[in-house]
mmCIF file of C-alpha atoms in Angstrom:
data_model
loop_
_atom_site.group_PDB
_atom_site.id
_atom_site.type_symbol
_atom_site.label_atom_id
_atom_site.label_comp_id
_atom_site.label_asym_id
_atom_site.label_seq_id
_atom_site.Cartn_x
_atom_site.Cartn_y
_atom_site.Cartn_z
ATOM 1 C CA UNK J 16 99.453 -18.320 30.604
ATOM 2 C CA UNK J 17 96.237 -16.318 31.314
ATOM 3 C CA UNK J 18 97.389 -16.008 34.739
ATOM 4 C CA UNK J 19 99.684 -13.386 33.637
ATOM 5 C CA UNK J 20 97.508 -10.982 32.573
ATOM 6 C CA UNK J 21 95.855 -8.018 34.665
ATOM 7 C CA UNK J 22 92.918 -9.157 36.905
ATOM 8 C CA UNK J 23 89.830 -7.420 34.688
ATOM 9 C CA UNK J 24 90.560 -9.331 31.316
ATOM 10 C CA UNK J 25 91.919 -12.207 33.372
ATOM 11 C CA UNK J 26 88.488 -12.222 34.614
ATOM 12 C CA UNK J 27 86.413 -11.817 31.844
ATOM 13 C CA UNK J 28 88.503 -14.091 28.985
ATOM 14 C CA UNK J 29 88.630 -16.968 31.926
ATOM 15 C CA UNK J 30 85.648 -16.935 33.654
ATOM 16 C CA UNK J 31 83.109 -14.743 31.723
ATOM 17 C CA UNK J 32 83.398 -15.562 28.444
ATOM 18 C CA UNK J 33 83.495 -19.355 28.241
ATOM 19 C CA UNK J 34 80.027 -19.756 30.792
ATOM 20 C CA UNK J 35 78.928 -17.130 27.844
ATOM 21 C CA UNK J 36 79.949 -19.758 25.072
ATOM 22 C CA UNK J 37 78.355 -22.533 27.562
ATOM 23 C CA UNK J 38 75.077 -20.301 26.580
ATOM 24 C CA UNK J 39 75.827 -19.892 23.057
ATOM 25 C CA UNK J 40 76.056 -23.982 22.966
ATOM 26 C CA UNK J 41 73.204 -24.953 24.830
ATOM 27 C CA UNK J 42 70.142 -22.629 23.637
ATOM 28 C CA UNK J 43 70.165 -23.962 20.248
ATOM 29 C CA UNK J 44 70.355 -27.706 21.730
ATOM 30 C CA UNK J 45 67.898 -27.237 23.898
ATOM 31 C CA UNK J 46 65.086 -25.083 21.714
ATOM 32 C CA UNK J 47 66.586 -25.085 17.873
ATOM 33 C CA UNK J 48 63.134 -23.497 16.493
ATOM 34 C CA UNK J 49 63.242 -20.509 19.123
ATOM 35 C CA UNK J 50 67.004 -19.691 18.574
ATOM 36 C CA UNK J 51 66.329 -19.516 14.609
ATOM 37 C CA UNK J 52 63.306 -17.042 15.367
ATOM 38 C CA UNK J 53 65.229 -15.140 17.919
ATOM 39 C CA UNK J 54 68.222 -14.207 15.724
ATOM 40 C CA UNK J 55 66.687 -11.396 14.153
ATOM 41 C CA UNK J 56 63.840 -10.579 16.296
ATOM 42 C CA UNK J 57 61.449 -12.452 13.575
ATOM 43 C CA UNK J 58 57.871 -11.249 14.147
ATOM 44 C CA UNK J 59 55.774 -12.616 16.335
ATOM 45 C CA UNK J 60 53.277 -14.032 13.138
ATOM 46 C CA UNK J 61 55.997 -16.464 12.508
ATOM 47 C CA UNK J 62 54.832 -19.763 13.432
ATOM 48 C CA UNK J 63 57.970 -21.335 15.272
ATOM 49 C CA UNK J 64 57.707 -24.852 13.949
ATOM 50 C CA UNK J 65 57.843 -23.968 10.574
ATOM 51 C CA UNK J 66 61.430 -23.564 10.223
ATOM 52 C CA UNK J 67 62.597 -26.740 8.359
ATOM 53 C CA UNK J 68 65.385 -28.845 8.995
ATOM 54 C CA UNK J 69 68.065 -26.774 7.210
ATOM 55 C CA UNK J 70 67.269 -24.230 9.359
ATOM 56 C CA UNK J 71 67.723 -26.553 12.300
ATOM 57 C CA UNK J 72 70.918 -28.084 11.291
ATOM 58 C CA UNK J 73 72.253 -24.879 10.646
ATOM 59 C CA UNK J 74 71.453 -23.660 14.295
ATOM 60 C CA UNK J 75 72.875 -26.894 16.015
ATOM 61 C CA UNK J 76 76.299 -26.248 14.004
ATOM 62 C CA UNK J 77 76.151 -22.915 15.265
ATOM 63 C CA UNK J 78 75.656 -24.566 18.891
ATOM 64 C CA UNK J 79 78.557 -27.128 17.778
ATOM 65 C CA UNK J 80 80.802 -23.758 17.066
ATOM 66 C CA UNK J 81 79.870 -22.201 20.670
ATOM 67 C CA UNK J 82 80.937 -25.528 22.176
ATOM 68 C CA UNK J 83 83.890 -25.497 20.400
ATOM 69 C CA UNK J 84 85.094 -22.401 20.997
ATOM 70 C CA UNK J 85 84.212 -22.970 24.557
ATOM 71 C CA UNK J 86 86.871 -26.071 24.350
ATOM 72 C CA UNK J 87 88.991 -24.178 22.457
ATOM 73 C CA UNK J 88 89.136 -21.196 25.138
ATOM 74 C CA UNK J 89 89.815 -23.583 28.078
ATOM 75 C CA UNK J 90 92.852 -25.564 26.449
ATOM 76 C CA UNK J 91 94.512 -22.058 25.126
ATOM 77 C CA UNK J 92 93.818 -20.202 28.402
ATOM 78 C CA UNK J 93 93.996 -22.547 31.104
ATOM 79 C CA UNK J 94 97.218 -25.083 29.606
ATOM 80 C CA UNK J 95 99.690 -22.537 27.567
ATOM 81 C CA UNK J 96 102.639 -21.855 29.303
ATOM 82 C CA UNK J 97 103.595 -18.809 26.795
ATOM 83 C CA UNK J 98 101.787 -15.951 26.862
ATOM 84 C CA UNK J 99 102.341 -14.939 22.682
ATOM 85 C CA UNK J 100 100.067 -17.859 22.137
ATOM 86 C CA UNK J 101 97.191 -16.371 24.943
ATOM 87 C CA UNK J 102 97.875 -12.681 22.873
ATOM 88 C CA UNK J 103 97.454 -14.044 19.361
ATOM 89 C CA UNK J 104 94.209 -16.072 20.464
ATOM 90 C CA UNK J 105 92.903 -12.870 21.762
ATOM 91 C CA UNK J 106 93.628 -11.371 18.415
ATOM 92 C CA UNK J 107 91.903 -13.977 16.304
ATOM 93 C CA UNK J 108 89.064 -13.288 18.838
ATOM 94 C CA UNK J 109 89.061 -9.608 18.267
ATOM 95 C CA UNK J 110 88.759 -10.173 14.460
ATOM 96 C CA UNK J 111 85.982 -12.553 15.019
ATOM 97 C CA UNK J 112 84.104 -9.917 16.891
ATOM 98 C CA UNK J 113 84.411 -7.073 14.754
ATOM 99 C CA UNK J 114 82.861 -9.805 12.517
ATOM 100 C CA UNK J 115 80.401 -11.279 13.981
ATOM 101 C CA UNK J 116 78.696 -7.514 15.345
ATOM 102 C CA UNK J 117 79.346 -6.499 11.874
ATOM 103 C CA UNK J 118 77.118 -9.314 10.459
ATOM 104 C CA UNK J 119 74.705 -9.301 13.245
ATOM 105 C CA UNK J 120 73.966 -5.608 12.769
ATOM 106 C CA UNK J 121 74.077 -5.323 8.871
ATOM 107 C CA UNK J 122 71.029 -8.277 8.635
ATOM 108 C CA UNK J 123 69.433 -6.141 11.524
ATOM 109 C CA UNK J 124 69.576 -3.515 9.807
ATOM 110 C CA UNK J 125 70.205 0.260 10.557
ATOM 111 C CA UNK J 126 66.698 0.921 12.499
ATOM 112 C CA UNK J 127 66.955 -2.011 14.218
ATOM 113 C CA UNK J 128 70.439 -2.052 15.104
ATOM 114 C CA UNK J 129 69.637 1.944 16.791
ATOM 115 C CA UNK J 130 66.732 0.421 18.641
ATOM 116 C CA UNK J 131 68.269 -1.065 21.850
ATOM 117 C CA UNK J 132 65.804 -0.889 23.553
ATOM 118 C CA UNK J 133 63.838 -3.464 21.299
ATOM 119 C CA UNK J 134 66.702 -6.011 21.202
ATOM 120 C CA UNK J 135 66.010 -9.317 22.649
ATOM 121 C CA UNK J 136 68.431 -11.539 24.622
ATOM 122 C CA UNK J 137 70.212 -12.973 21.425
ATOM 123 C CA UNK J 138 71.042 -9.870 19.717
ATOM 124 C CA UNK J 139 71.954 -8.845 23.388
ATOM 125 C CA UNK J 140 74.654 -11.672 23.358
ATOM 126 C CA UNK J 141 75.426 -10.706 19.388
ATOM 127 C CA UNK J 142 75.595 -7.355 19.421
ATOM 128 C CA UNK J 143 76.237 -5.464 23.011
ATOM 129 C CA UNK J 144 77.971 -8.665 24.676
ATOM 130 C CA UNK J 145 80.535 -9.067 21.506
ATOM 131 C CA UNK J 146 81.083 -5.436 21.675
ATOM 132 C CA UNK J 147 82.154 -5.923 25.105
ATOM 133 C CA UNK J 148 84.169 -8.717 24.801
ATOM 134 C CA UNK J 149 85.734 -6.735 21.413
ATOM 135 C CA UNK J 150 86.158 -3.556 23.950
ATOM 136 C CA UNK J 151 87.803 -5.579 26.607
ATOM 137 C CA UNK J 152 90.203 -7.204 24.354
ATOM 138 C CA UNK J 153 91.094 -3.779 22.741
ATOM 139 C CA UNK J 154 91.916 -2.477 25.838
ATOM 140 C CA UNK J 155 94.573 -5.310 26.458
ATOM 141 C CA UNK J 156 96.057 -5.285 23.463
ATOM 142 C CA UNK J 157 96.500 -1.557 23.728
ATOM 143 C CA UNK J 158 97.990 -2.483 27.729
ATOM 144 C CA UNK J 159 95.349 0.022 28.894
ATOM 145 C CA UNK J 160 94.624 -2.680 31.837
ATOM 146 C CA UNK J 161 98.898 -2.097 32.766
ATOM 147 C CA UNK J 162 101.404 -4.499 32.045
ATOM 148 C CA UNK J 163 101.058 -7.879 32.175
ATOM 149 C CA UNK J 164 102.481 -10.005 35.195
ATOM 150 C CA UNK J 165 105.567 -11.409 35.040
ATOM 151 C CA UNK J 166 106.404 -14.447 35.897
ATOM 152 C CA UNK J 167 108.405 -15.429 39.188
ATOM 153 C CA UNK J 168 111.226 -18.203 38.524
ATOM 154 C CA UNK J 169 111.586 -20.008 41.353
ATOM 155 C CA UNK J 170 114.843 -20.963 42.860
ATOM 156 C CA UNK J 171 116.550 -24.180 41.379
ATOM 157 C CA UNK J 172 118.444 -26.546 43.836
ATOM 158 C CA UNK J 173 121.746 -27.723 42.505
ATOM 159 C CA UNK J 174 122.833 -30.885 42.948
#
């Protein structure tokens, strides 16, 4: 029952997030070798067709996961009817983040995690995105965005 909760996460956990995961599906289906190099920020000596096909299959599954979660997203969000279900999905989302940033940024490294301004558009989407999304659903779950809607019954005819 997403439509329940206040307009700003409504907006971003709707809308925002699963054209994100749309991204996160299609850039290793459409150029596997360039999302592999781009994960890290691999130098630019790296010749791009050299990763081999575990490498590939590896990025595609992460594509598959994207996709998924992007499916995922849309059923919980857009068909629940209670919102404990919507709250606990944003949960296991919020544990996924802290995750995924942690990962992201402990293979960066410390220098490279500090050095914004070098990130690329992946570790953009891995790192500052996440930490968004991880921000945004703090907030919520903390009811720093107000209360959540209720829900109006409407009026039942008797017979």
């Amino acid at each position: 029952m997403a439509s329940q909760l206040p307009a700003f996460p409504r907006t971003i956990f709707t809308i925002v997030e699963p054209i994100s995961l749309v991204g996160g599906f299609l850039g290793p289906f459409m150029n596997p070798s360039w999302f592999i190099a781009s994960q890290l920020d691999a130098p630019s000596d790296i010749v791009v067709s050299s990763y081999d096909d575990n490498a590939r299959l590896v990025a595609l599954q992460l594509g598959n996961t994207y996709g998924l979660l992007f499916l995922l997203g849309v059923a919980v969000l857009y068909t629940t009817t209670e919102l404990k279900v919507v709250r606990n999905y944003l949960i296991a989302l919020w544990i996924a983040d802290i995750s995924h940033v942690g990962v992201t940024c402990w293979l960066l490294g410390y220098d490279k995690t500090l050095d914004v301004a070098s990130w690329n558009a992946v570790t953009w989407g891995n790192v500052g995105f996440t930490a968004f999304l991880c921000l945004t659903r703090t907030a919520y779950l903390l009811g720093l965005f107000g209360p959540d809607l209720q829900v109006v019954e409407g009026s039942k005819k008797k017979a």
